[in-house]
Tab-separated table of C-alpha atoms and ligand atoms in Angstrom:
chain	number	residue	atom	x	y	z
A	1	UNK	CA	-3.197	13.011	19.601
A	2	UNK	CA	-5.377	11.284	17.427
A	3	UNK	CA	-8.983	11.876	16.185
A	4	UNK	CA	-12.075	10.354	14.341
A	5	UNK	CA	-13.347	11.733	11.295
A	6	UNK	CA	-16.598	10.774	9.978
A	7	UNK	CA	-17.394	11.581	5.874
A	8	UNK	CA	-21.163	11.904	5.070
A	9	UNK	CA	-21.530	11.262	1.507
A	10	UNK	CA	-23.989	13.715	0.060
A	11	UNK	CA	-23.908	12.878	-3.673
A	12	UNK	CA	-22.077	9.927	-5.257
A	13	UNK	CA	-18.442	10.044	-4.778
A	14	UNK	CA	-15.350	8.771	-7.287
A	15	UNK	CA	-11.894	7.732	-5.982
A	16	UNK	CA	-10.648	6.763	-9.078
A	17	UNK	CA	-7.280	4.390	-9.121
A	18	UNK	CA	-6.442	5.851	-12.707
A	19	UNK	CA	-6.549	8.783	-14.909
A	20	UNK	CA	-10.483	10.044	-15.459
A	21	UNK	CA	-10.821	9.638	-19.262
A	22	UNK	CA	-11.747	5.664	-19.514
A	23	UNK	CA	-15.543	5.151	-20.129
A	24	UNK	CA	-15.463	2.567	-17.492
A	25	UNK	CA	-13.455	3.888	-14.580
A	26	UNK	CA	-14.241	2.293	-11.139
A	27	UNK	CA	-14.143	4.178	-7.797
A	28	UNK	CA	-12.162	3.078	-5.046
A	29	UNK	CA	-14.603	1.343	-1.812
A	30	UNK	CA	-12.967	3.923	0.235
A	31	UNK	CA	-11.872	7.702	1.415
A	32	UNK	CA	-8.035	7.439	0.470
A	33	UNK	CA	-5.757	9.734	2.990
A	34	UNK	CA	-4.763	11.516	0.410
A	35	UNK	CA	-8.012	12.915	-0.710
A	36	UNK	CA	-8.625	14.470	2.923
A	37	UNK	CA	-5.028	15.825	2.625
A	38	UNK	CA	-5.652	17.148	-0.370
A	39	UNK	CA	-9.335	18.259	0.128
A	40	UNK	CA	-7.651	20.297	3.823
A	41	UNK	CA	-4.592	21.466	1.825
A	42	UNK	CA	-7.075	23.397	-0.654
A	43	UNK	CA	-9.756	24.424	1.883
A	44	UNK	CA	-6.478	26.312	4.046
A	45	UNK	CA	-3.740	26.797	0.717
A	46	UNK	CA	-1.403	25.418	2.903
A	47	UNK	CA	0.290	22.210	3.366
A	48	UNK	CA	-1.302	20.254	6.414
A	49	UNK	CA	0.343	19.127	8.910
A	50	UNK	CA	-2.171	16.500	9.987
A	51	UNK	CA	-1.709	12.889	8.516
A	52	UNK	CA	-4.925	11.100	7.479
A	53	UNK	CA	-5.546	7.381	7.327
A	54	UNK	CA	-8.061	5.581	4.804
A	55	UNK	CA	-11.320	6.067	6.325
A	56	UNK	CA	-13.416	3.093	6.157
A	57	UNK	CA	-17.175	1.968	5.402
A	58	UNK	CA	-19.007	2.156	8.467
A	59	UNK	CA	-22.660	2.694	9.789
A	60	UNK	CA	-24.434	5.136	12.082
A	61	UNK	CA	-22.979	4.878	15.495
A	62	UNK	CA	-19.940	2.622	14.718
A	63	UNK	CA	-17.529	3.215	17.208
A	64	UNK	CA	-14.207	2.048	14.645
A	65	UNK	CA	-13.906	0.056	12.100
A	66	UNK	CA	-10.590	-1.831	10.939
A	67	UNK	CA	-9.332	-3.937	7.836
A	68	UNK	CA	-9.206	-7.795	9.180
A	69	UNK	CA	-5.891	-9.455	9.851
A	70	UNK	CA	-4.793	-11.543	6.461
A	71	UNK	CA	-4.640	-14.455	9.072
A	72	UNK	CA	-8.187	-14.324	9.590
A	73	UNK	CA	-10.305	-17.268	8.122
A	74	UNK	CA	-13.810	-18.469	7.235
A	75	UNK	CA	-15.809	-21.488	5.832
A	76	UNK	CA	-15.014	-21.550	2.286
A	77	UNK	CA	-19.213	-22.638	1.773
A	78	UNK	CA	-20.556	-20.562	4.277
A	79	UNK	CA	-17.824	-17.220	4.942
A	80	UNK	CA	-18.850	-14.886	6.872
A	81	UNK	CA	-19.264	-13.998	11.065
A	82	UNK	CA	-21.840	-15.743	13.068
A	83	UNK	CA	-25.561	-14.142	12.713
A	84	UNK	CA	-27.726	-12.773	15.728
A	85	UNK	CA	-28.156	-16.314	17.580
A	86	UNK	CA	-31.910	-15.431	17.494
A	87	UNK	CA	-31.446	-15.241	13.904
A	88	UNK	CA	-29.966	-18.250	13.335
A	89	UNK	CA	-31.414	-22.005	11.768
A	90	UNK	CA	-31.426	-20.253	8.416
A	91	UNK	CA	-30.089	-22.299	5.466
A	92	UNK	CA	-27.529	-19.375	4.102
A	93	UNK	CA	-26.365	-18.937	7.900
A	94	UNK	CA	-22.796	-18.002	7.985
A	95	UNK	CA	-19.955	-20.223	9.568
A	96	UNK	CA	-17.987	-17.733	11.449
A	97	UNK	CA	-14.720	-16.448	11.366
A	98	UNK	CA	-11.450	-16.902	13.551
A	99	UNK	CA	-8.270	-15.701	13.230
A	100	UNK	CA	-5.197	-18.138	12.869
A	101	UNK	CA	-1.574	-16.441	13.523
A	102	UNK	CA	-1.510	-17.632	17.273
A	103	UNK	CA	-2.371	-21.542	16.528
A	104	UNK	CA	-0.053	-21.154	13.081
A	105	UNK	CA	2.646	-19.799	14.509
A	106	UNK	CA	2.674	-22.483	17.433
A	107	UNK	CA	2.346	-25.345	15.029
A	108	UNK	CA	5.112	-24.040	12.900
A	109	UNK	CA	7.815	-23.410	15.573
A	110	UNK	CA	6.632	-26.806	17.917
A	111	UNK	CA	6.371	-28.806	15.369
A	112	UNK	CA	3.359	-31.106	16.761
A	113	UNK	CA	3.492	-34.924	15.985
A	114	UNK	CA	0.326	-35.171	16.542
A	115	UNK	CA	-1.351	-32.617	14.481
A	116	UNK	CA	-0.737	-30.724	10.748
A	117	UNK	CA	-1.970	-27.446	11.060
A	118	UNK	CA	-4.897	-27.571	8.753
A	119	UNK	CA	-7.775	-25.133	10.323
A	120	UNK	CA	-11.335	-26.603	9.035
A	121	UNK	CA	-14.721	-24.681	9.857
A	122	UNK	CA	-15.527	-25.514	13.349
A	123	UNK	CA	-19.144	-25.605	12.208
A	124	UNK	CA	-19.206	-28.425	9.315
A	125	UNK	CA	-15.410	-29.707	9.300
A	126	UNK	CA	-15.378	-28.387	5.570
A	127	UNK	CA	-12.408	-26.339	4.006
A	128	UNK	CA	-11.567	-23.026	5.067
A	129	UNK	CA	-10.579	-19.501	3.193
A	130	UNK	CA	-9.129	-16.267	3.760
A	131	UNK	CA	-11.432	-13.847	4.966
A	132	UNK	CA	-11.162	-10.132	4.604
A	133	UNK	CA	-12.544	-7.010	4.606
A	134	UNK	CA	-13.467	-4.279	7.138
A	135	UNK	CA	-15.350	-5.211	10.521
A	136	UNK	CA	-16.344	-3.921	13.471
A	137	UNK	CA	-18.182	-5.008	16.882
A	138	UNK	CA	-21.504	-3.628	17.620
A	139	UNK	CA	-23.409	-5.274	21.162
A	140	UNK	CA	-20.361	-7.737	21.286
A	141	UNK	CA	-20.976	-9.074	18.274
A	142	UNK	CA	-18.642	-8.964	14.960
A	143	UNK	CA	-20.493	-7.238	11.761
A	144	UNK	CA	-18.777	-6.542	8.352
A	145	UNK	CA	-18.601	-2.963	6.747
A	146	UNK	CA	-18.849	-2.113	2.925
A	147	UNK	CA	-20.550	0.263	0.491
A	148	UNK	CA	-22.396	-0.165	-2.327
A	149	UNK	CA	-21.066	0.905	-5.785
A	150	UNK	CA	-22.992	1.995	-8.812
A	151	UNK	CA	-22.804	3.265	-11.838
A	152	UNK	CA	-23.779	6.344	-13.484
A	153	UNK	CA	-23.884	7.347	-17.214
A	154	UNK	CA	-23.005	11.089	-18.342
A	155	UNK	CA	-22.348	12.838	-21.521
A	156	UNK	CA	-19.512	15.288	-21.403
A	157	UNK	CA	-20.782	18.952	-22.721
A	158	UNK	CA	-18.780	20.473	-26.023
A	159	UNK	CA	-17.607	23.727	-24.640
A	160	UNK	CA	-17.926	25.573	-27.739
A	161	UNK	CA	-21.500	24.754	-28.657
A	162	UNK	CA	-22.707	23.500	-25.337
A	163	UNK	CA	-24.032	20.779	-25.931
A	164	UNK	CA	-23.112	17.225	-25.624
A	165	UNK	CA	-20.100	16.400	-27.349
A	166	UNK	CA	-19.749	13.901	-30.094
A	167	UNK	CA	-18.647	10.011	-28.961
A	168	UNK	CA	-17.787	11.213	-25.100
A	169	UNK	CA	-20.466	8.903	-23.382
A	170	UNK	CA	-18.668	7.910	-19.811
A	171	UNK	CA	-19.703	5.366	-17.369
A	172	UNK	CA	-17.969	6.154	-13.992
A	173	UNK	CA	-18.885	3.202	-11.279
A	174	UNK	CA	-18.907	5.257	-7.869
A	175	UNK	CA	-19.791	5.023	-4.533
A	176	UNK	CA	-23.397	5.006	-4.014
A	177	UNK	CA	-24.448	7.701	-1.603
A	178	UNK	CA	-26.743	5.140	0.416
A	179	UNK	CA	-25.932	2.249	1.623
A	180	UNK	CA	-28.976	-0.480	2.664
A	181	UNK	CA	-28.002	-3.144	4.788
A	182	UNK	CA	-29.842	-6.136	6.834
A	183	UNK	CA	-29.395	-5.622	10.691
A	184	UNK	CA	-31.289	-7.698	13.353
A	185	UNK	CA	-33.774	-6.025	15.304
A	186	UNK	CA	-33.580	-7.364	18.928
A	187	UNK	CA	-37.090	-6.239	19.596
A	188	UNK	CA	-39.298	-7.357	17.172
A	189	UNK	CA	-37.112	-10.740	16.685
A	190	UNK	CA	-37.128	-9.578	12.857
A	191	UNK	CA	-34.299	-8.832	9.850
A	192	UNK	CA	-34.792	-5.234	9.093
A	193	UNK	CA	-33.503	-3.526	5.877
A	194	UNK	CA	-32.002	-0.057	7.049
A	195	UNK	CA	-30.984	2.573	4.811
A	196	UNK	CA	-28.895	5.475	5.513
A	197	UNK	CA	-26.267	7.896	4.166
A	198	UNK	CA	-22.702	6.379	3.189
A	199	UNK	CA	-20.655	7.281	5.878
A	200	UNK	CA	-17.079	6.628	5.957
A	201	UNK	CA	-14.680	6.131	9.153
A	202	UNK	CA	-10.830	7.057	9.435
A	203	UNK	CA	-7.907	9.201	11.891
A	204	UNK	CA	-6.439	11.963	11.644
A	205	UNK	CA	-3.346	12.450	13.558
A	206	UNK	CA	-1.912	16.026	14.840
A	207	UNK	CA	-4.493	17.966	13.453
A	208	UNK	CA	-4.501	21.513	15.011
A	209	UNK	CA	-7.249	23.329	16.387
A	210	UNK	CA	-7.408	25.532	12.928
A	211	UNK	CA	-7.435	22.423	10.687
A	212	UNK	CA	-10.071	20.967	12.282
A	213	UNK	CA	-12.229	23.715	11.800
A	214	UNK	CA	-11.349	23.420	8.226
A	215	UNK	CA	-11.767	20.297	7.425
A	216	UNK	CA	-15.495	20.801	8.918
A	217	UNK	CA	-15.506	23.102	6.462
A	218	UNK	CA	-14.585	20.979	3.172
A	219	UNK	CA	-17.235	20.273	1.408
A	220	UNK	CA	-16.055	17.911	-1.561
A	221	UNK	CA	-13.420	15.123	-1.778
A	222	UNK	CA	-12.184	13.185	-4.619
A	223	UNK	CA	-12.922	13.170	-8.448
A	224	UNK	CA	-15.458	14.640	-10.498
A	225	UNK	CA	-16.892	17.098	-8.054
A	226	UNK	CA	-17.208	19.627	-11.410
A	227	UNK	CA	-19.953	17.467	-12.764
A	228	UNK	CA	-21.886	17.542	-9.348
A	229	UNK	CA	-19.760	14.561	-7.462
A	230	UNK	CA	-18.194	14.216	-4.270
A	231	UNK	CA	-20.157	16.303	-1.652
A	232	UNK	CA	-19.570	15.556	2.222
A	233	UNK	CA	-20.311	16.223	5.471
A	234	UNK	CA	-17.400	15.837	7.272
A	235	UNK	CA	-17.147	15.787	10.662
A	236	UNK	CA	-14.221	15.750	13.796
A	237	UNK	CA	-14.107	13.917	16.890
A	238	UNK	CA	-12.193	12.945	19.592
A	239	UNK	CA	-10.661	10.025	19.520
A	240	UNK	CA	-12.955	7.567	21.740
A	241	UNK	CA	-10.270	5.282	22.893
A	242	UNK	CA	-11.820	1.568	23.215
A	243	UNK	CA	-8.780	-0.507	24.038
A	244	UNK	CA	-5.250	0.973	25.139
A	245	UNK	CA	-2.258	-0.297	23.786
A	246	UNK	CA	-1.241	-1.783	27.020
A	247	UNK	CA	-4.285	-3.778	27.616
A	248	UNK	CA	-3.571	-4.942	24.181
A	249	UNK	CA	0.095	-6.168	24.286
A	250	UNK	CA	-0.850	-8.114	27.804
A	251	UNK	CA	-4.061	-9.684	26.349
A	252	UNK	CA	-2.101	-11.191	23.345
A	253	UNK	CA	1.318	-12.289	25.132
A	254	UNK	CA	-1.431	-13.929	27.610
A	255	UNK	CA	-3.211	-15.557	24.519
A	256	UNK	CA	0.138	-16.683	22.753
A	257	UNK	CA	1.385	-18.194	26.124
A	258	UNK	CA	-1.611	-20.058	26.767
A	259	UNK	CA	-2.146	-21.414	22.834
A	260	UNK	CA	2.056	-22.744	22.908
A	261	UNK	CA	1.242	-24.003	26.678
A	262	UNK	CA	-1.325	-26.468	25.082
A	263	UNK	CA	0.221	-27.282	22.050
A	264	UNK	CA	3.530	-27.854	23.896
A	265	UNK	CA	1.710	-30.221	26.419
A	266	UNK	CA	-1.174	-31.853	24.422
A	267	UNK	CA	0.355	-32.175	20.939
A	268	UNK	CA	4.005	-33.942	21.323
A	269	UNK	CA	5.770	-31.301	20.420
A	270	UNK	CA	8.767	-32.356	17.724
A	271	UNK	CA	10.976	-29.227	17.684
A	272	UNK	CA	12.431	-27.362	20.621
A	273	UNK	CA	12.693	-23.356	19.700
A	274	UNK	CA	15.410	-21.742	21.374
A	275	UNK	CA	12.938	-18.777	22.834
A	276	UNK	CA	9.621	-19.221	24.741
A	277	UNK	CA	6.900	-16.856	25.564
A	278	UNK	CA	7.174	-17.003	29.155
A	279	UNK	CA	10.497	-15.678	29.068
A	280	UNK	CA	10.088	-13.078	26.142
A	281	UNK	CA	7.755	-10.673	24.569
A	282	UNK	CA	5.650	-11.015	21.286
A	283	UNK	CA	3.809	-8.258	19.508
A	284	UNK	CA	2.296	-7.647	16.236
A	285	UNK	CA	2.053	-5.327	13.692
A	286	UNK	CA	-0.818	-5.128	11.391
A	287	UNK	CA	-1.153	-2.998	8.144
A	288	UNK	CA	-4.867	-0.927	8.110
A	289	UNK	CA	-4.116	0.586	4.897
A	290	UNK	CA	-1.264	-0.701	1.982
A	291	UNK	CA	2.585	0.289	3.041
A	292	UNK	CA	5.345	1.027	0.718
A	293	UNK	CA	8.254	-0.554	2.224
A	294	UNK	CA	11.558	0.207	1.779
A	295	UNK	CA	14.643	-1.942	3.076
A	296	UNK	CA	18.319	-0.839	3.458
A	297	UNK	CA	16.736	2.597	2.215
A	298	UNK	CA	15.628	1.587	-1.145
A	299	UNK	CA	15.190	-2.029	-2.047
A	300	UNK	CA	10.843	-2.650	-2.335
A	301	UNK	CA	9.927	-5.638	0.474
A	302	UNK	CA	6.250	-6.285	1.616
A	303	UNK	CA	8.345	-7.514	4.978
A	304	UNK	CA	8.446	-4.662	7.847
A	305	UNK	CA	11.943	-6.348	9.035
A	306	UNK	CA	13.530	-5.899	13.025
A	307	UNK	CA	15.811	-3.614	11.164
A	308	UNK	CA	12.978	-1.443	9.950
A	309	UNK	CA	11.471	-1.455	13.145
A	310	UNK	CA	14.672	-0.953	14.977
A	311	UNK	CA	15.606	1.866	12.574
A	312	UNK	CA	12.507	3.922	13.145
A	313	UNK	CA	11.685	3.344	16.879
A	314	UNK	CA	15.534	2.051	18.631
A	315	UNK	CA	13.416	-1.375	19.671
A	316	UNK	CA	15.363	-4.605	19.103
A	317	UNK	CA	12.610	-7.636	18.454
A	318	UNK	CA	13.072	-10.857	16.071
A	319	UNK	CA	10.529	-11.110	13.373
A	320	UNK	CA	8.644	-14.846	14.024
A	321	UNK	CA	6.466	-14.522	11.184
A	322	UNK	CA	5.105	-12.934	8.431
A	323	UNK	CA	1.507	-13.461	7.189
A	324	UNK	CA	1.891	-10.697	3.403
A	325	UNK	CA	1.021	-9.977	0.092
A	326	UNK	CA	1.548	-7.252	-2.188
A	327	UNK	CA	0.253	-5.414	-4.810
A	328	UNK	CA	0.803	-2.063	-6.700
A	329	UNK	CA	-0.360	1.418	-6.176
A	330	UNK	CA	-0.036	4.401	-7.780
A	331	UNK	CA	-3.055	6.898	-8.494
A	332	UNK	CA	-3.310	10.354	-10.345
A	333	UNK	CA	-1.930	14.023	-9.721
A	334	UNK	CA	-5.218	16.583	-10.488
A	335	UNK	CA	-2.695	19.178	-10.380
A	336	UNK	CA	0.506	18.089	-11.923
A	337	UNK	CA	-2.029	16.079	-14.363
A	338	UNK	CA	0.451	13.270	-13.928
A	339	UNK	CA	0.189	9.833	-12.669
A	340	UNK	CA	1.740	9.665	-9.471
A	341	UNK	CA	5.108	7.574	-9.012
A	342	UNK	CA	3.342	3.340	-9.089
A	343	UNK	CA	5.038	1.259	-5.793
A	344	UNK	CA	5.281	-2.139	-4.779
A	345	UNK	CA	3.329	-2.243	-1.565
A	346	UNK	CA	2.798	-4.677	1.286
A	347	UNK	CA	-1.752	-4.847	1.128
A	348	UNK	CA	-3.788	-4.161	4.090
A	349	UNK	CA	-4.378	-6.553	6.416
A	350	UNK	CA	-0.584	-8.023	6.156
A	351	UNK	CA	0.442	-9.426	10.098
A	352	UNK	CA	4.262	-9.008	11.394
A	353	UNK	CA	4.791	-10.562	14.248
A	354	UNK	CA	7.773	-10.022	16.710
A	355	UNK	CA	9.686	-11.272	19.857
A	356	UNK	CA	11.189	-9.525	21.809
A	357	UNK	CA	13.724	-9.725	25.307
A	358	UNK	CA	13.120	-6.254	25.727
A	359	UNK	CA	10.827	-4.557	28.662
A	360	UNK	CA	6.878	-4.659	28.307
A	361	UNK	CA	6.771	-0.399	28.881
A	362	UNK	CA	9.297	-0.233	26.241
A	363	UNK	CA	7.250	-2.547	23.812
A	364	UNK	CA	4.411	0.029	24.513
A	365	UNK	CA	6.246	2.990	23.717
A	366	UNK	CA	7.806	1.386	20.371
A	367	UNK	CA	4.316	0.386	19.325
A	368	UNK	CA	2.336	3.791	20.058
A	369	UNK	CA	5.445	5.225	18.361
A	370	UNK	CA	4.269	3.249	15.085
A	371	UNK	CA	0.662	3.866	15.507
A	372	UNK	CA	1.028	7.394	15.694
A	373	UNK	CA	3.514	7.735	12.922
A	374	UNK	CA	2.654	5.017	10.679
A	375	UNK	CA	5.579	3.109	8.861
A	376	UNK	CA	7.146	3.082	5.256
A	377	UNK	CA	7.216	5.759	1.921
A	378	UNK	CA	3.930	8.040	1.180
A	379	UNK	CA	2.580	8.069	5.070
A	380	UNK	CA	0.447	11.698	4.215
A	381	UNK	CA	-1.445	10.153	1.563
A	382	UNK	CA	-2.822	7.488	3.979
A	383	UNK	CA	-0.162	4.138	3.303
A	384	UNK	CA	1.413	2.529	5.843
A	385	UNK	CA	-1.041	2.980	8.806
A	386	UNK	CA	-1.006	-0.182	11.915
A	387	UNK	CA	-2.359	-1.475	14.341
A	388	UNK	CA	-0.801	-3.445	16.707
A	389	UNK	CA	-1.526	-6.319	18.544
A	390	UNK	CA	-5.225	-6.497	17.113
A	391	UNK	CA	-7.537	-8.237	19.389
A	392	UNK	CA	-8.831	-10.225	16.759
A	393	UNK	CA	-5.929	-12.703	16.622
A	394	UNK	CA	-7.280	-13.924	20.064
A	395	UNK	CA	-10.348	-15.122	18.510
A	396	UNK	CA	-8.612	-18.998	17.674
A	397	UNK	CA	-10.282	-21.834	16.521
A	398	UNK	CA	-13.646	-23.250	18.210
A	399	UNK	CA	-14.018	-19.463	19.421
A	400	UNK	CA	-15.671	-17.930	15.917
A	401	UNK	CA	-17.266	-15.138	15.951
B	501	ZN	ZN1	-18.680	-24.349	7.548
């Protein structure tokens, strides 16, 4: 059982990465898992049993928001999704963005003659990027989410004399606690600036009836909330399911068939794989927040390998391909005043993808299995949360968005 949870910023707010005490210490773009743990854990002095992932930027009356694939791509002079068509002709209009596991993959295993996989922007046949970031689809159209930071300049108070103390002058960048953006105003035919609280968008999963009312109850996440920082309005909802996961794993095996079908047929294929989608399953599995893997146990990998995958949910699947990066993570103890234990983590956005001989019902059950636990080291503080078979790797070249 899963459920939304929507944080209202109310002041600035500070996710710091690393100990408070630099002048310059920047905040983190969103709600770590943790700090809801944490924040419930204090409001009940228990330890939760909910798990919390990252919650996201998002605006008023977004129904979910999600970290983009690392296989998605842009126009490296013009990145970004396709405007409001009614808003297009203008010179800084974005070339849209399309995902590229599904035509990658293909290339790499067929081996065309004919063609070296090479995506260019379907727009102006220029050179194409990575794109990330969060997203989300509002009237069938693709938008971006972020927040704004800023920064904010405070003098910490001597406690004996009360008054400010000598050479403490700190500069902590936070999250702003409004957010303007540019929307498109289908009536009026005009770009409007909106502004509106921060909000933030994540999951909780097995949250009880009492934590739930607690959590309505918190009232302050994250660092700094002494000096005034940090207040919320958090709220709980049911989980408004948009796309089951069965829907999901049928759309993409249909999109991977018909991508090899014309690659296979159009393109001379060179190579002959010993597997083809007709015959098996494929799946993937996409990070929404960073994951500290762990193979064999204890050796650091950014790959989620078929013997992870096998290990925590009995499915047997072949990893295809791997789409990764990683980086370090670590963050600070308030109160062990420690730093907490720095991993090697696979980043958000990372792609596994799978085959698999095995039944579709039991793909399902494997895959709602990983949603609903989330995979690798540290899953409480918010790491290691997926989403599988993201409908975004079905939007393939000359179909931007
Ligand atoms: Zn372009």
């Amino acid at each position: 059982m899963r459920h939304r949870i929507i944080i209202e910023a109310q002041s600035p707010l500070a996710f710091p990465v690393r100990k408070p005490g630099d002048q310059f210490t920047e905040s983190l773009g969103y709600v770590p898992g943790g700090v809801l743990w944490a924040a419930l854990g204090s409001q009940r002095n228990a330890i939760p049993h909910a798990r919390f992932s990252h919650a996201l930027p998002a605006h008023n009356g977004d129904e979910w928001v999600r970290v983009l694939p690392a296989t998605a791509i842009s126009c490296k002079r013009h990145p970004g999704f396709l405007p409001h068509p009614r808003a297009a002709g203008e010179s800084d209009m974005a070339h849209g963005v399309f995902d590229t596991l599904i035509d990658r993959s293909c290339a790499e295993l067929l081996e065309p003659a004919a063609l070296t996989y090479d995506p260019r922007c379907p727009n102006c046949l220029q050179r194409t990027d990575g794109y990330g970031g969060v997203y989300t689809q509002r009237d069938g159209r693709h938008e971006t989410r972020s927040i704004q930071l800023r920064m904010l300049t405070r003098v910490a108070i001597d406690r004996m004399r009360g008054t400010a103390a000598e050479g403490l002058l700190y500069s902590p960048i936070v999250v702003s606690e409004t957010n303007s953006f540019q929307s498109y105003d289908q009536q009026t035919q005009q770009k409007n600036t909106t502004t509106e609280q921060t909000r933030f968008l994540g999951w909780a999963w097995e949250l009880g009836a009492d934590e739930q009312a607690a959590l309505g109850n918190v009232r302050a996440v994250g660092g700094r909330t002494s000096s005034g920082l940090g207040q919320v309005h958090i709220t709980v909802e049911p989980d408004p399911v948009t796309a089951t996961l069965g829907d999901r794993v049928d759309i993409f095996n249909r999109q991977f068939a018909q991508r090899w079908h014309m690659f296979a047929s159009d393109l001379a294929p060179q190579a002959a794989p010993d597997w083809h989608p007709d015959h098996v399953r494929v799946f993937t599995v996409g990070l929404q927040s960073d994951a500290i893997l762990l193979e064999n146990g204890w050796q650091p990998t950014m790959v989620f390998s078929s013997a992870q995958l096998e290990a925590q949910t009995g499915l047997k699947a072949d990893l295809v391909r791997v789409q990764a990066s990683t980086q370090i993570v670590g963050g600070w103890n308030v109160r062990w005043n420690r730093p907490k234990p720095t991993n090697i983590a696979a980043t958000a956005g990372s792609v596994y993808l799978f085959r698999t001989d095995a039944s579709e019902a039991e793909v399902i059950t494997a895959l709602e299995q990983l949603e609903a636990e989330g995979i690798g080291q540290r899953r409480a503080e918010g790491f290691g949360a997926v989403y599988c078979c993201d409908e975004f790797h079905g939007v393939v070249t000359g179909d931007v968005r």
